[in-house]
PDB file of C-alpha atoms in Angstrom:
ATOM      1  CA  MET A   1      -0.028  35.047  57.454  1.00 45.00           C
ATOM      2  CA  THR A   2       3.715  34.357  57.109  1.00 50.00           C
ATOM      3  CA  ASN A   3       5.444  33.213  53.960  1.00 56.00           C
ATOM      4  CA  LYS A   4       6.749  29.657  54.027  1.00 59.00           C
ATOM      5  CA  PRO A   5      10.574  29.734  54.067  1.00 68.00           C
ATOM      6  CA  GLN A   6      12.136  28.720  50.763  1.00 85.00           C
ATOM      7  CA  GLN A   7      13.789  25.317  50.800  1.00 92.00           C
ATOM      8  CA  PRO A   8      17.471  25.126  49.821  1.00 95.00           C
ATOM      9  CA  LYS A   9      17.954  23.978  46.249  1.00 96.00           C
ATOM     10  CA  ILE A  10      20.015  20.943  45.314  1.00 97.00           C
ATOM     11  CA  VAL A  11      20.776  19.740  41.775  1.00 98.00           C
ATOM     12  CA  ILE A  12      21.912  16.142  41.341  1.00 97.00           C
ATOM     13  CA  ILE A  13      23.425  14.998  38.047  1.00 97.00           C
ATOM     14  CA  GLY A  14      23.767  11.346  37.066  1.00 93.00           C
ATOM     15  CA  GLY A  15      21.997   8.208  35.947  1.00 89.00           C
ATOM     16  CA  GLY A  16      22.171   4.426  36.142  1.00 87.00           C
ATOM     17  CA  THR A  17      21.624   2.789  39.530  1.00 87.00           C
ATOM     18  CA  GLY A  18      23.555   5.347  41.590  1.00 90.00           C
ATOM     19  CA  LEU A  19      21.232   8.327  41.208  1.00 94.00           C
ATOM     20  CA  PRO A  20      17.995   6.608  42.355  1.00 93.00           C
ATOM     21  CA  VAL A  21      19.774   5.156  45.398  1.00 92.00           C
ATOM     22  CA  LEU A  22      20.799   8.642  46.495  1.00 94.00           C
ATOM     23  CA  LEU A  23      17.415  10.231  45.809  1.00 96.00           C
ATOM     24  CA  ARG A  24      15.467   7.719  47.896  1.00 94.00           C
ATOM     25  CA  GLY A  25      17.118   9.110  51.007  1.00 95.00           C
ATOM     26  CA  LEU A  26      17.305  12.750  49.992  1.00 96.00           C
ATOM     27  CA  LYS A  27      13.571  13.104  49.271  1.00 96.00           C
ATOM     28  CA  HIS A  28      12.846  12.832  53.008  1.00 95.00           C
ATOM     29  CA  PHE A  29      14.751  16.044  53.750  1.00 96.00           C
ATOM     30  CA  PRO A  30      13.279  19.557  53.380  1.00 96.00           C
ATOM     31  CA  VAL A  31      15.114  20.377  50.155  1.00 97.00           C
ATOM     32  CA  ASP A  32      14.111  21.441  46.645  1.00 97.00           C
ATOM     33  CA  ILE A  33      15.448  18.606  44.452  1.00 98.00           C
ATOM     34  CA  THR A  34      16.188  18.766  40.741  1.00 98.00           C
ATOM     35  CA  ALA A  35      17.540  15.545  39.202  1.00 98.00           C
ATOM     36  CA  ILE A  36      19.249  15.883  35.809  1.00 97.00           C
ATOM     37  CA  VAL A  37      19.236  12.469  34.161  1.00 95.00           C
ATOM     38  CA  THR A  38      21.258  11.045  31.288  1.00 92.00           C
ATOM     39  CA  VAL A  39      19.526  10.149  28.008  1.00 91.00           C
ATOM     40  CA  ALA A  40      22.418   8.228  26.411  1.00 89.00           C
ATOM     41  CA  ASP A  41      21.124   4.732  27.245  1.00 86.00           C
ATOM     42  CA  ASP A  42      20.700   2.523  24.181  1.00 84.00           C
ATOM     43  CA  GLY A  43      20.360  -0.933  25.691  1.00 75.00           C
ATOM     44  CA  GLY A  44      17.448  -3.137  26.751  1.00 77.00           C
ATOM     45  CA  SER A  45      13.897  -1.807  26.867  1.00 78.00           C
ATOM     46  CA  SER A  46      15.037   1.827  26.683  1.00 75.00           C
ATOM     47  CA  GLY A  47      17.086   1.240  23.565  1.00 78.00           C
ATOM     48  CA  ARG A  48      14.275  -0.629  21.823  1.00 84.00           C
ATOM     49  CA  LEU A  49      11.757   2.133  22.527  1.00 85.00           C
ATOM     50  CA  ARG A  50      14.249   4.788  21.472  1.00 82.00           C
ATOM     51  CA  ASP A  51      14.869   3.075  18.129  1.00 78.00           C
ATOM     52  CA  GLU A  52      11.251   2.120  17.427  1.00 83.00           C
ATOM     53  CA  LEU A  53       9.555   5.354  18.511  1.00 83.00           C
ATOM     54  CA  ASP A  54      12.353   7.916  18.043  1.00 84.00           C
ATOM     55  CA  ILE A  55      12.124   9.168  21.629  1.00 86.00           C
ATOM     56  CA  PRO A  56      14.773   9.685  24.316  1.00 90.00           C
ATOM     57  CA  PRO A  57      15.404   6.452  26.249  1.00 89.00           C
ATOM     58  CA  PRO A  58      13.062   6.420  29.269  1.00 89.00           C
ATOM     59  CA  GLY A  59      14.794   3.893  31.551  1.00 88.00           C
ATOM     60  CA  ASP A  60      16.992   6.131  33.710  1.00 92.00           C
ATOM     61  CA  VAL A  61      14.219   8.727  33.970  1.00 94.00           C
ATOM     62  CA  ARG A  62      11.774   5.990  35.025  1.00 93.00           C
ATOM     63  CA  ASN A  63      14.064   4.842  37.841  1.00 93.00           C
ATOM     64  CA  VAL A  64      14.488   8.394  39.115  1.00 95.00           C
ATOM     65  CA  LEU A  65      10.719   9.036  39.027  1.00 95.00           C
ATOM     66  CA  ALA A  66      10.172   5.854  41.017  1.00 94.00           C
ATOM     67  CA  ALA A  67      12.855   6.823  43.542  1.00 94.00           C
ATOM     68  CA  LEU A  68      11.309  10.252  44.116  1.00 96.00           C
ATOM     69  CA  SER A  69       7.712   9.048  44.088  1.00 94.00           C
ATOM     70  CA  ASP A  70       5.427   9.204  47.101  1.00 93.00           C
ATOM     71  CA  VAL A  71       2.810   6.576  46.301  1.00 88.00           C
ATOM     72  CA  GLU A  72       1.720   3.237  47.675  1.00 78.00           C
ATOM     73  CA  PRO A  73       4.485   0.589  47.324  1.00 82.00           C
ATOM     74  CA  LEU A  74       2.283  -1.496  45.026  1.00 83.00           C
ATOM     75  CA  ILE A  75       1.896   1.428  42.598  1.00 81.00           C
ATOM     76  CA  GLU A  76       5.652   1.916  42.457  1.00 84.00           C
ATOM     77  CA  GLN A  77       6.132  -1.840  42.040  1.00 86.00           C
ATOM     78  CA  MET A  78       3.679  -1.790  39.128  1.00 86.00           C
ATOM     79  CA  PHE A  79       5.475   1.163  37.517  1.00 86.00           C
ATOM     80  CA  GLN A  80       8.780  -0.724  37.784  1.00 86.00           C
ATOM     81  CA  HIS A  81       7.339  -4.096  36.706  1.00 84.00           C
ATOM     82  CA  ARG A  82       9.244  -5.754  33.864  1.00 83.00           C
ATOM     83  CA  PHE A  83       7.474  -8.212  31.575  1.00 83.00           C
ATOM     84  CA  ALA A  84       9.288 -11.511  31.194  1.00 79.00           C
ATOM     85  CA  LYS A  85       7.210 -14.099  29.329  1.00 65.00           C
ATOM     86  CA  THR A  86       5.359 -12.416  26.475  1.00 66.00           C
ATOM     87  CA  LYS A  87       7.089 -12.202  23.123  1.00 69.00           C
ATOM     88  CA  GLU A  88       6.194  -8.620  22.211  1.00 69.00           C
ATOM     89  CA  LEU A  89       6.591  -7.120  25.701  1.00 70.00           C
ATOM     90  CA  SER A  90       9.496  -9.259  26.894  1.00 71.00           C
ATOM     91  CA  GLY A  91      12.099  -7.112  28.653  1.00 73.00           C
ATOM     92  CA  HIS A  92       9.984  -3.958  28.703  1.00 83.00           C
ATOM     93  CA  SER A  93       9.102  -2.316  32.007  1.00 85.00           C
ATOM     94  CA  LEU A  94       5.611  -0.904  32.398  1.00 91.00           C
ATOM     95  CA  GLY A  95       7.021   2.491  33.370  1.00 89.00           C
ATOM     96  CA  ASN A  96       8.994   2.709  30.128  1.00 90.00           C
ATOM     97  CA  LEU A  97       5.867   1.923  28.120  1.00 92.00           C
ATOM     98  CA  ILE A  98       3.823   4.498  30.038  1.00 92.00           C
ATOM     99  CA  LEU A  99       6.453   7.189  29.459  1.00 94.00           C
ATOM    100  CA  ALA A 100       6.571   6.261  25.768  1.00 92.00           C
ATOM    101  CA  ALA A 101       2.764   6.441  25.546  1.00 93.00           C
ATOM    102  CA  MET A 102       2.668   9.776  27.377  1.00 94.00           C
ATOM    103  CA  THR A 103       5.328  11.157  25.038  1.00 94.00           C
ATOM    104  CA  SER A 104       3.172  10.108  22.071  1.00 93.00           C
ATOM    105  CA  ILE A 105       0.080  11.710  23.635  1.00 93.00           C
ATOM    106  CA  THR A 106       1.711  14.994  24.644  1.00 93.00           C
ATOM    107  CA  GLY A 107       4.159  15.126  21.742  1.00 92.00           C
ATOM    108  CA  ASP A 108       7.030  15.922  24.086  1.00 94.00           C
ATOM    109  CA  PHE A 109       9.246  13.795  26.359  1.00 95.00           C
ATOM    110  CA  VAL A 110       9.682  16.524  28.986  1.00 95.00           C
ATOM    111  CA  HIS A 111       5.923  17.106  29.133  1.00 96.00           C
ATOM    112  CA  ALA A 112       5.442  13.352  29.562  1.00 96.00           C
ATOM    113  CA  ILE A 113       7.836  13.371  32.541  1.00 96.00           C
ATOM    114  CA  GLN A 114       5.967  16.302  34.093  1.00 96.00           C
ATOM    115  CA  GLU A 115       2.625  14.511  33.782  1.00 95.00           C
ATOM    116  CA  MET A 116       4.029  11.271  35.220  1.00 95.00           C
ATOM    117  CA  SER A 117       5.532  13.272  38.090  1.00 96.00           C
ATOM    118  CA  LYS A 118       2.010  14.391  39.017  1.00 95.00           C
ATOM    119  CA  VAL A 119       0.633  10.855  38.824  1.00 93.00           C
ATOM    120  CA  LEU A 120       3.432   9.477  40.994  1.00 94.00           C
ATOM    121  CA  ASN A 121       3.430  12.449  43.382  1.00 95.00           C
ATOM    122  CA  VAL A 122       7.142  12.979  42.772  1.00 96.00           C
ATOM    123  CA  ARG A 123       9.024  14.975  45.409  1.00 95.00           C
ATOM    124  CA  GLY A 124      11.189  17.150  43.226  1.00 96.00           C
ATOM    125  CA  LYS A 125      11.757  17.873  39.569  1.00 97.00           C
ATOM    126  CA  VAL A 126      13.123  15.362  37.052  1.00 97.00           C
ATOM    127  CA  LEU A 127      14.757  16.737  33.907  1.00 97.00           C
ATOM    128  CA  PRO A 128      16.405  14.805  31.077  1.00 95.00           C
ATOM    129  CA  ALA A 129      19.839  16.142  30.156  1.00 94.00           C
ATOM    130  CA  ALA A 130      18.372  16.777  26.675  1.00 92.00           C
ATOM    131  CA  ASN A 131      14.917  16.508  25.128  1.00 91.00           C
ATOM    132  CA  GLN A 132      16.168  14.305  22.285  1.00 90.00           C
ATOM    133  CA  SER A 133      18.005  11.071  21.677  1.00 85.00           C
ATOM    134  CA  VAL A 134      21.770  11.300  21.821  1.00 91.00           C
ATOM    135  CA  VAL A 135      24.470   8.773  21.000  1.00 93.00           C
ATOM    136  CA  LEU A 136      27.489   8.250  23.239  1.00 95.00           C
ATOM    137  CA  HIS A 137      30.800   7.414  21.562  1.00 96.00           C
ATOM    138  CA  ALA A 138      34.173   6.465  23.023  1.00 97.00           C
ATOM    139  CA  GLU A 139      37.659   6.964  21.659  1.00 97.00           C
ATOM    140  CA  LEU A 140      39.844   4.202  23.045  1.00 96.00           C
ATOM    141  CA  GLU A 141      43.527   4.481  23.909  1.00 94.00           C
ATOM    142  CA  ASP A 142      44.551   2.532  20.801  1.00 94.00           C
ATOM    143  CA  GLY A 143      42.817   5.128  18.599  1.00 95.00           C
ATOM    144  CA  THR A 144      39.741   3.062  17.718  1.00 96.00           C
ATOM    145  CA  PHE A 145      36.184   4.284  18.250  1.00 97.00           C
ATOM    146  CA  ILE A 146      33.074   2.571  19.537  1.00 95.00           C
ATOM    147  CA  SER A 147      29.497   3.858  19.448  1.00 95.00           C
ATOM    148  CA  GLY A 148      26.660   3.132  21.845  1.00 92.00           C
ATOM    149  CA  GLU A 149      26.470   3.463  25.637  1.00 92.00           C
ATOM    150  CA  SER A 150      25.707  -0.232  26.114  1.00 90.00           C
ATOM    151  CA  ARG A 151      28.694  -1.354  23.988  1.00 92.00           C
ATOM    152  CA  ILE A 152      31.386   0.894  25.480  1.00 93.00           C
ATOM    153  CA  PRO A 153      32.077  -1.098  28.701  1.00 91.00           C
ATOM    154  CA  TYR A 154      32.615  -4.278  26.655  1.00 90.00           C
ATOM    155  CA  SER A 155      35.348  -3.035  24.333  1.00 86.00           C
ATOM    156  CA  GLY A 156      38.064  -4.600  26.483  1.00 84.00           C
ATOM    157  CA  LYS A 157      40.224  -1.498  26.007  1.00 90.00           C
ATOM    158  CA  LYS A 158      40.941   1.577  28.092  1.00 93.00           C
ATOM    159  CA  ILE A 159      38.811   4.626  27.362  1.00 96.00           C
ATOM    160  CA  LYS A 160      40.601   7.812  26.317  1.00 96.00           C
ATOM    161  CA  ARG A 161      37.509  10.018  26.065  1.00 97.00           C
ATOM    162  CA  VAL A 162      33.786   9.949  25.390  1.00 97.00           C
ATOM    163  CA  PHE A 163      31.683  12.352  23.345  1.00 97.00           C
ATOM    164  CA  LEU A 164      28.121  12.838  22.117  1.00 96.00           C
ATOM    165  CA  THR A 165      26.399  13.205  18.776  1.00 95.00           C
ATOM    166  CA  PRO A 166      24.752  15.162  17.360  1.00 93.00           C
ATOM    167  CA  GLU A 167      26.985  18.120  18.199  1.00 87.00           C
ATOM    168  CA  ASP A 168      24.145  20.661  18.427  1.00 89.00           C
ATOM    169  CA  ILE A 169      22.300  19.109  21.376  1.00 93.00           C
ATOM    170  CA  LYS A 170      20.164  21.737  23.061  1.00 89.00           C
ATOM    171  CA  PRO A 171      19.791  21.601  26.852  1.00 90.00           C
ATOM    172  CA  LEU A 172      16.479  22.459  28.478  1.00 93.00           C
ATOM    173  CA  SER A 173      16.121  26.017  29.718  1.00 95.00           C
ATOM    174  CA  GLU A 174      14.794  24.565  33.011  1.00 96.00           C
ATOM    175  CA  THR A 175      18.054  22.656  33.420  1.00 96.00           C
ATOM    176  CA  ILE A 176      20.159  25.768  32.943  1.00 96.00           C
ATOM    177  CA  HIS A 177      18.024  27.764  35.393  1.00 97.00           C
ATOM    178  CA  ALA A 178      18.181  24.960  37.979  1.00 97.00           C
ATOM    179  CA  ILE A 179      21.995  24.857  37.807  1.00 98.00           C
ATOM    180  CA  ARG A 180      22.260  28.643  38.096  1.00 97.00           C
ATOM    181  CA  ASP A 181      19.872  28.800  41.053  1.00 97.00           C
ATOM    182  CA  ALA A 182      21.276  25.807  42.953  1.00 97.00           C
ATOM    183  CA  ASP A 183      22.664  26.073  46.470  1.00 96.00           C
ATOM    184  CA  LEU A 184      24.497  22.763  45.995  1.00 97.00           C
ATOM    185  CA  ILE A 185      25.353  20.692  42.912  1.00 98.00           C
ATOM    186  CA  VAL A 186      26.023  16.976  43.320  1.00 98.00           C
ATOM    187  CA  ILE A 187      27.747  14.802  40.708  1.00 97.00           C
ATOM    188  CA  GLY A 188      27.242  11.035  40.941  1.00 89.00           C
ATOM    189  CA  PRO A 189      27.445   8.369  42.068  1.00 93.00           C
ATOM    190  CA  GLY A 190      27.318   6.302  38.892  1.00 92.00           C
ATOM    191  CA  SER A 191      29.287   4.864  35.992  1.00 94.00           C
ATOM    192  CA  LEU A 192      31.877   7.510  35.171  1.00 96.00           C
ATOM    193  CA  TYR A 193      31.889   7.362  31.374  1.00 97.00           C
ATOM    194  CA  THR A 194      28.351   6.141  30.665  1.00 94.00           C
ATOM    195  CA  SER A 195      26.210   7.785  33.380  1.00 94.00           C
ATOM    196  CA  ILE A 196      28.037  10.868  34.701  1.00 96.00           C
ATOM    197  CA  LEU A 197      29.892  12.356  31.735  1.00 97.00           C
ATOM    198  CA  PRO A 198      27.017  12.082  29.188  1.00 96.00           C
ATOM    199  CA  ASN A 199      25.172  14.720  31.240  1.00 96.00           C
ATOM    200  CA  LEU A 200      28.120  17.083  31.542  1.00 97.00           C
ATOM    201  CA  LEU A 201      28.972  16.736  27.850  1.00 96.00           C
ATOM    202  CA  VAL A 202      25.631  18.203  26.752  1.00 95.00           C
ATOM    203  CA  PRO A 203      26.606  21.669  25.420  1.00 87.00           C
ATOM    204  CA  ALA A 204      25.933  24.423  27.968  1.00 92.00           C
ATOM    205  CA  VAL A 205      25.153  21.977  30.797  1.00 96.00           C
ATOM    206  CA  GLY A 206      28.814  21.315  31.581  1.00 95.00           C
ATOM    207  CA  GLN A 207      29.672  24.983  31.050  1.00 95.00           C
ATOM    208  CA  GLU A 208      26.947  26.086  33.453  1.00 97.00           C
ATOM    209  CA  VAL A 209      28.118  23.596  36.075  1.00 97.00           C
ATOM    210  CA  CYS A 210      31.685  24.875  35.741  1.00 97.00           C
ATOM    211  CA  ARG A 211      30.689  28.508  36.242  1.00 96.00           C
ATOM    212  CA  ALA A 212      27.872  27.971  38.781  1.00 97.00           C
ATOM    213  CA  LYS A 213      28.285  29.749  42.107  1.00 95.00           C
ATOM    214  CA  ALA A 214      27.031  26.753  44.089  1.00 96.00           C
ATOM    215  CA  LYS A 215      29.484  24.380  45.744  1.00 97.00           C
ATOM    216  CA  LYS A 216      29.982  21.163  43.769  1.00 98.00           C
ATOM    217  CA  VAL A 217      30.311  17.771  45.422  1.00 98.00           C
ATOM    218  CA  TYR A 218      31.414  14.588  43.699  1.00 98.00           C
ATOM    219  CA  ILE A 219      30.259  11.318  45.264  1.00 98.00           C
ATOM    220  CA  CYS A 220      32.950   8.863  44.296  1.00 97.00           C
ATOM    221  CA  ASN A 221      32.062   5.293  43.377  1.00 96.00           C
ATOM    222  CA  LEU A 222      32.750   2.554  45.893  1.00 96.00           C
ATOM    223  CA  MET A 223      34.056   0.035  43.337  1.00 96.00           C
ATOM    224  CA  THR A 224      35.898   0.232  40.051  1.00 96.00           C
ATOM    225  CA  GLN A 225      34.022  -0.919  36.969  1.00 94.00           C
ATOM    226  CA  ALA A 226      35.416  -3.284  34.364  1.00 91.00           C
ATOM    227  CA  GLY A 227      35.479  -1.695  30.930  1.00 91.00           C
ATOM    228  CA  GLU A 228      35.305   1.824  32.356  1.00 95.00           C
ATOM    229  CA  THR A 229      37.432   2.455  35.434  1.00 96.00           C
ATOM    230  CA  LEU A 230      39.591  -0.635  35.925  1.00 93.00           C
ATOM    231  CA  ASP A 231      42.323   0.193  38.506  1.00 94.00           C
ATOM    232  CA  TYR A 232      41.133   3.826  38.787  1.00 97.00           C
ATOM    233  CA  THR A 233      41.835   5.684  42.016  1.00 97.00           C
ATOM    234  CA  ALA A 234      39.491   8.385  43.295  1.00 98.00           C
ATOM    235  CA  SER A 235      41.741  11.069  41.801  1.00 98.00           C
ATOM    236  CA  ASP A 236      41.662   9.248  38.430  1.00 98.00           C
ATOM    237  CA  HIS A 237      37.874   9.640  38.449  1.00 98.00           C
ATOM    238  CA  VAL A 238      38.206  13.364  39.133  1.00 98.00           C
ATOM    239  CA  LYS A 239      40.940  13.818  36.494  1.00 98.00           C
ATOM    240  CA  ALA A 240      38.757  12.131  33.863  1.00 98.00           C
ATOM    241  CA  ILE A 241      35.928  14.557  34.620  1.00 98.00           C
ATOM    242  CA  TYR A 242      38.286  17.555  34.512  1.00 98.00           C
ATOM    243  CA  ASP A 243      39.862  16.398  31.239  1.00 97.00           C
ATOM    244  CA  HIS A 244      36.445  16.220  29.577  1.00 97.00           C
ATOM    245  CA  MET A 245      35.168  19.494  31.017  1.00 95.00           C
ATOM    246  CA  LYS A 246      38.406  21.458  30.511  1.00 95.00           C
ATOM    247  CA  CYS A 247      37.931  22.989  33.953  1.00 95.00           C
ATOM    248  CA  ALA A 248      38.587  22.011  37.579  1.00 97.00           C
ATOM    249  CA  PHE A 249      35.225  22.782  39.147  1.00 97.00           C
ATOM    250  CA  LEU A 250      34.711  20.404  42.088  1.00 98.00           C
ATOM    251  CA  ASP A 251      34.933  21.720  45.658  1.00 98.00           C
ATOM    252  CA  LYS A 252      34.366  18.561  47.673  1.00 98.00           C
ATOM    253  CA  ILE A 253      34.527  14.808  47.247  1.00 98.00           C
ATOM    254  CA  LEU A 254      32.740  12.236  49.404  1.00 98.00           C
ATOM    255  CA  VAL A 255      34.624   8.955  49.803  1.00 97.00           C
ATOM    256  CA  ASN A 256      34.065   5.801  51.797  1.00 96.00           C
ATOM    257  CA  ASN A 257      36.382   5.014  54.720  1.00 94.00           C
ATOM    258  CA  GLU A 258      34.771   1.733  55.733  1.00 92.00           C
ATOM    259  CA  ASP A 259      36.508  -1.605  55.151  1.00 93.00           C
ATOM    260  CA  ILE A 260      34.767  -3.867  52.657  1.00 93.00           C
ATOM    261  CA  PRO A 261      34.486  -7.522  53.784  1.00 92.00           C
ATOM    262  CA  SER A 262      36.722  -9.995  51.967  1.00 92.00           C
ATOM    263  CA  HIS A 263      33.815 -12.115  50.693  1.00 92.00           C
ATOM    264  CA  ILE A 264      32.337  -9.027  49.027  1.00 93.00           C
ATOM    265  CA  LYS A 265      35.691  -8.218  47.421  1.00 93.00           C
ATOM    266  CA  LEU A 266      35.907 -11.797  46.172  1.00 93.00           C
ATOM    267  CA  ARG A 267      32.436 -11.525  44.656  1.00 93.00           C
ATOM    268  CA  TYR A 268      33.378  -8.336  42.784  1.00 94.00           C
ATOM    269  CA  LYS A 269      36.720  -9.785  41.705  1.00 92.00           C
ATOM    270  CA  GLU A 270      34.751 -12.150  39.472  1.00 92.00           C
ATOM    271  CA  GLU A 271      33.607  -9.008  37.570  1.00 90.00           C
ATOM    272  CA  TYR A 272      37.168  -7.604  37.474  1.00 91.00           C
ATOM    273  CA  ALA A 273      36.115  -4.928  39.948  1.00 94.00           C
ATOM    274  CA  GLN A 274      37.790  -3.871  43.173  1.00 95.00           C
ATOM    275  CA  PRO A 275      37.342  -1.184  45.842  1.00 96.00           C
ATOM    276  CA  VAL A 276      38.304   2.267  44.611  1.00 97.00           C
ATOM    277  CA  HIS A 277      41.575   3.388  46.214  1.00 96.00           C
ATOM    278  CA  PHE A 278      40.908   6.731  47.854  1.00 96.00           C
ATOM    279  CA  ASP A 279      44.217   8.549  47.424  1.00 97.00           C
ATOM    280  CA  ILE A 280      43.410  11.263  49.948  1.00 97.00           C
ATOM    281  CA  GLU A 281      46.639  13.267  49.695  1.00 97.00           C
ATOM    282  CA  THR A 282      46.412  13.493  45.903  1.00 98.00           C
ATOM    283  CA  LEU A 283      42.806  14.641  46.185  1.00 98.00           C
ATOM    284  CA  LYS A 284      43.819  17.329  48.665  1.00 98.00           C
ATOM    285  CA  GLU A 285      46.639  18.434  46.372  1.00 98.00           C
ATOM    286  CA  MET A 286      43.988  18.901  43.696  1.00 98.00           C
ATOM    287  CA  GLY A 287      42.316  21.419  46.000  1.00 98.00           C
ATOM    288  CA  LEU A 288      39.426  19.204  47.088  1.00 98.00           C
ATOM    289  CA  ASP A 289      37.852  19.135  50.517  1.00 98.00           C
ATOM    290  CA  VAL A 290      37.800  15.378  51.204  1.00 98.00           C
ATOM    291  CA  ILE A 291      34.871  14.076  53.271  1.00 98.00           C
ATOM    292  CA  GLN A 292      35.587  10.572  54.585  1.00 97.00           C
ATOM    293  CA  GLU A 293      32.651   8.650  56.038  1.00 97.00           C
ATOM    294  CA  PRO A 294      31.366   5.042  56.346  1.00 96.00           C
ATOM    295  CA  ILE A 295      28.740   5.186  53.594  1.00 97.00           C
ATOM    296  CA  ILE A 296      28.245   1.544  52.544  1.00 96.00           C
ATOM    297  CA  SER A 297      24.946  -0.309  52.465  1.00 94.00           C
ATOM    298  CA  TYR A 298      24.894  -4.065  51.887  1.00 92.00           C
ATOM    299  CA  GLU A 299      22.463  -5.819  49.565  1.00 87.00           C
ATOM    300  CA  GLY A 300      23.411  -9.478  49.724  1.00 84.00           C
ATOM    301  CA  ALA A 301      26.740  -9.855  47.932  1.00 84.00           C
ATOM    302  CA  PHE A 302      26.507  -6.315  46.529  1.00 89.00           C
ATOM    303  CA  ILE A 303      27.322  -2.950  48.052  1.00 94.00           C
ATOM    304  CA  ARG A 304      25.672   0.389  47.424  1.00 94.00           C
ATOM    305  CA  HIS A 305      25.943   3.861  48.856  1.00 96.00           C
ATOM    306  CA  ASP A 306      23.880   4.095  52.031  1.00 96.00           C
ATOM    307  CA  THR A 307      21.066   6.368  50.884  1.00 95.00           C
ATOM    308  CA  ASN A 308      20.247   7.737  54.339  1.00 96.00           C
ATOM    309  CA  LYS A 309      23.842   8.401  55.384  1.00 97.00           C
ATOM    310  CA  VAL A 310      24.789  10.097  52.106  1.00 97.00           C
ATOM    311  CA  ALA A 311      21.592  12.143  52.082  1.00 97.00           C
ATOM    312  CA  SER A 312      22.260  13.276  55.647  1.00 97.00           C
ATOM    313  CA  ILE A 313      25.819  14.328  54.756  1.00 97.00           C
ATOM    314  CA  LEU A 314      24.609  16.276  51.722  1.00 97.00           C
ATOM    315  CA  TYR A 315      21.883  17.957  53.744  1.00 97.00           C
ATOM    316  CA  GLN A 316      24.421  19.090  56.331  1.00 96.00           C
ATOM    317  CA  ILE A 317      26.643  20.508  53.569  1.00 96.00           C
ATOM    318  CA  LEU A 318      23.605  22.273  52.152  1.00 94.00           C
ATOM    319  CA  LEU A 319      22.718  23.784  55.537  1.00 91.00           C
ATOM    320  CA  ASN A 320      26.286  24.987  55.997  1.00 88.00           C
ATOM    321  CA  GLU A 321      26.260  26.601  52.553  1.00 83.00           C
ATOM    322  CA  THR A 322      22.918  28.354  53.001  1.00 76.00           C
ATOM    323  CA  GLU A 323      23.933  29.591  56.478  1.00 70.00           C
ATOM    324  CA  THR A 324      27.163  30.967  54.991  1.00 63.00           C
ATOM    325  CA  LYS A 325      25.164  32.788  52.285  1.00 62.00           C
ATOM    326  CA  ILE A 326      22.851  34.351  54.879  1.00 56.00           C
ATOM    327  CA  TYR A 327      25.852  35.414  56.999  1.00 48.00           C
ATOM    328  CA  ARG A 328      27.529  37.048  53.991  1.00 57.00           C
ATOM    329  CA  LYS A 329      24.338  38.941  53.083  1.00 57.00           C
ATOM    330  CA  ASN A 330      24.059  40.313  56.608  1.00 50.00           C
TER     331      ASN A 330
END
């Protein structure tokens, strides 16, 4: 009887809509996935449950569980169902309520996620960036401050930095071990200040990412985001991450090189968003290996990262890294 070969380990850090999109494609590859998910959300159903029950907001975790699940489509649809017409349940998704109930039953948010992972037959491990509620704050360029993840993009002012409270947030030991053991660490895609950085700002998490031996890849956003990254180039995204982390830790960046149709640009212009300018030479000067690929998927008038293309690119990077490690050992 031969031992089954160990799958290469990939850690993906993010939140919002970007992380689930990526994971839906990646779960079909023979990789050991750990998704580290932000818990800074304070809006909508997640925010209400956080305030009423004093638990970490479940929304981003719910979306990642659904993305990694291997169940009948109707079960996933039920888990993601959002109530619309009842007064008490209006706006809540069933998955959020189940996670809240499981947290109450088990007494622990992480344990609740583990139990739901079994129910949904999740392909991989889902870890919150912290096992407690945190609050995201922003210092704006004019020196004023704003508190709350959901309020930050609507300040109408440029963000200077973001930070978390309380200051003594404790990361999960599983998160630290996953980062240390990873063969590849992926950052993004997602909202820079409200989905990506809240993970890296958890004490020890960002430090471990900086010092991890694994290669680190940043998947740059396709479009700028009003209230967060208006007029940002790709290198501006990277500089913002470096400024917050106090270290230049990225090895590679994946950017889109496909033209975006004019009617899509016009649609996004209404939201004061535009395609991110990928300033390739500046990125190279920063020491980054720039991977340029057509990675757009169209959903009506919206664009997303193509989950299958991006997953395939990441898997190839992962294979190259693991082959290099084996070669060095021999």
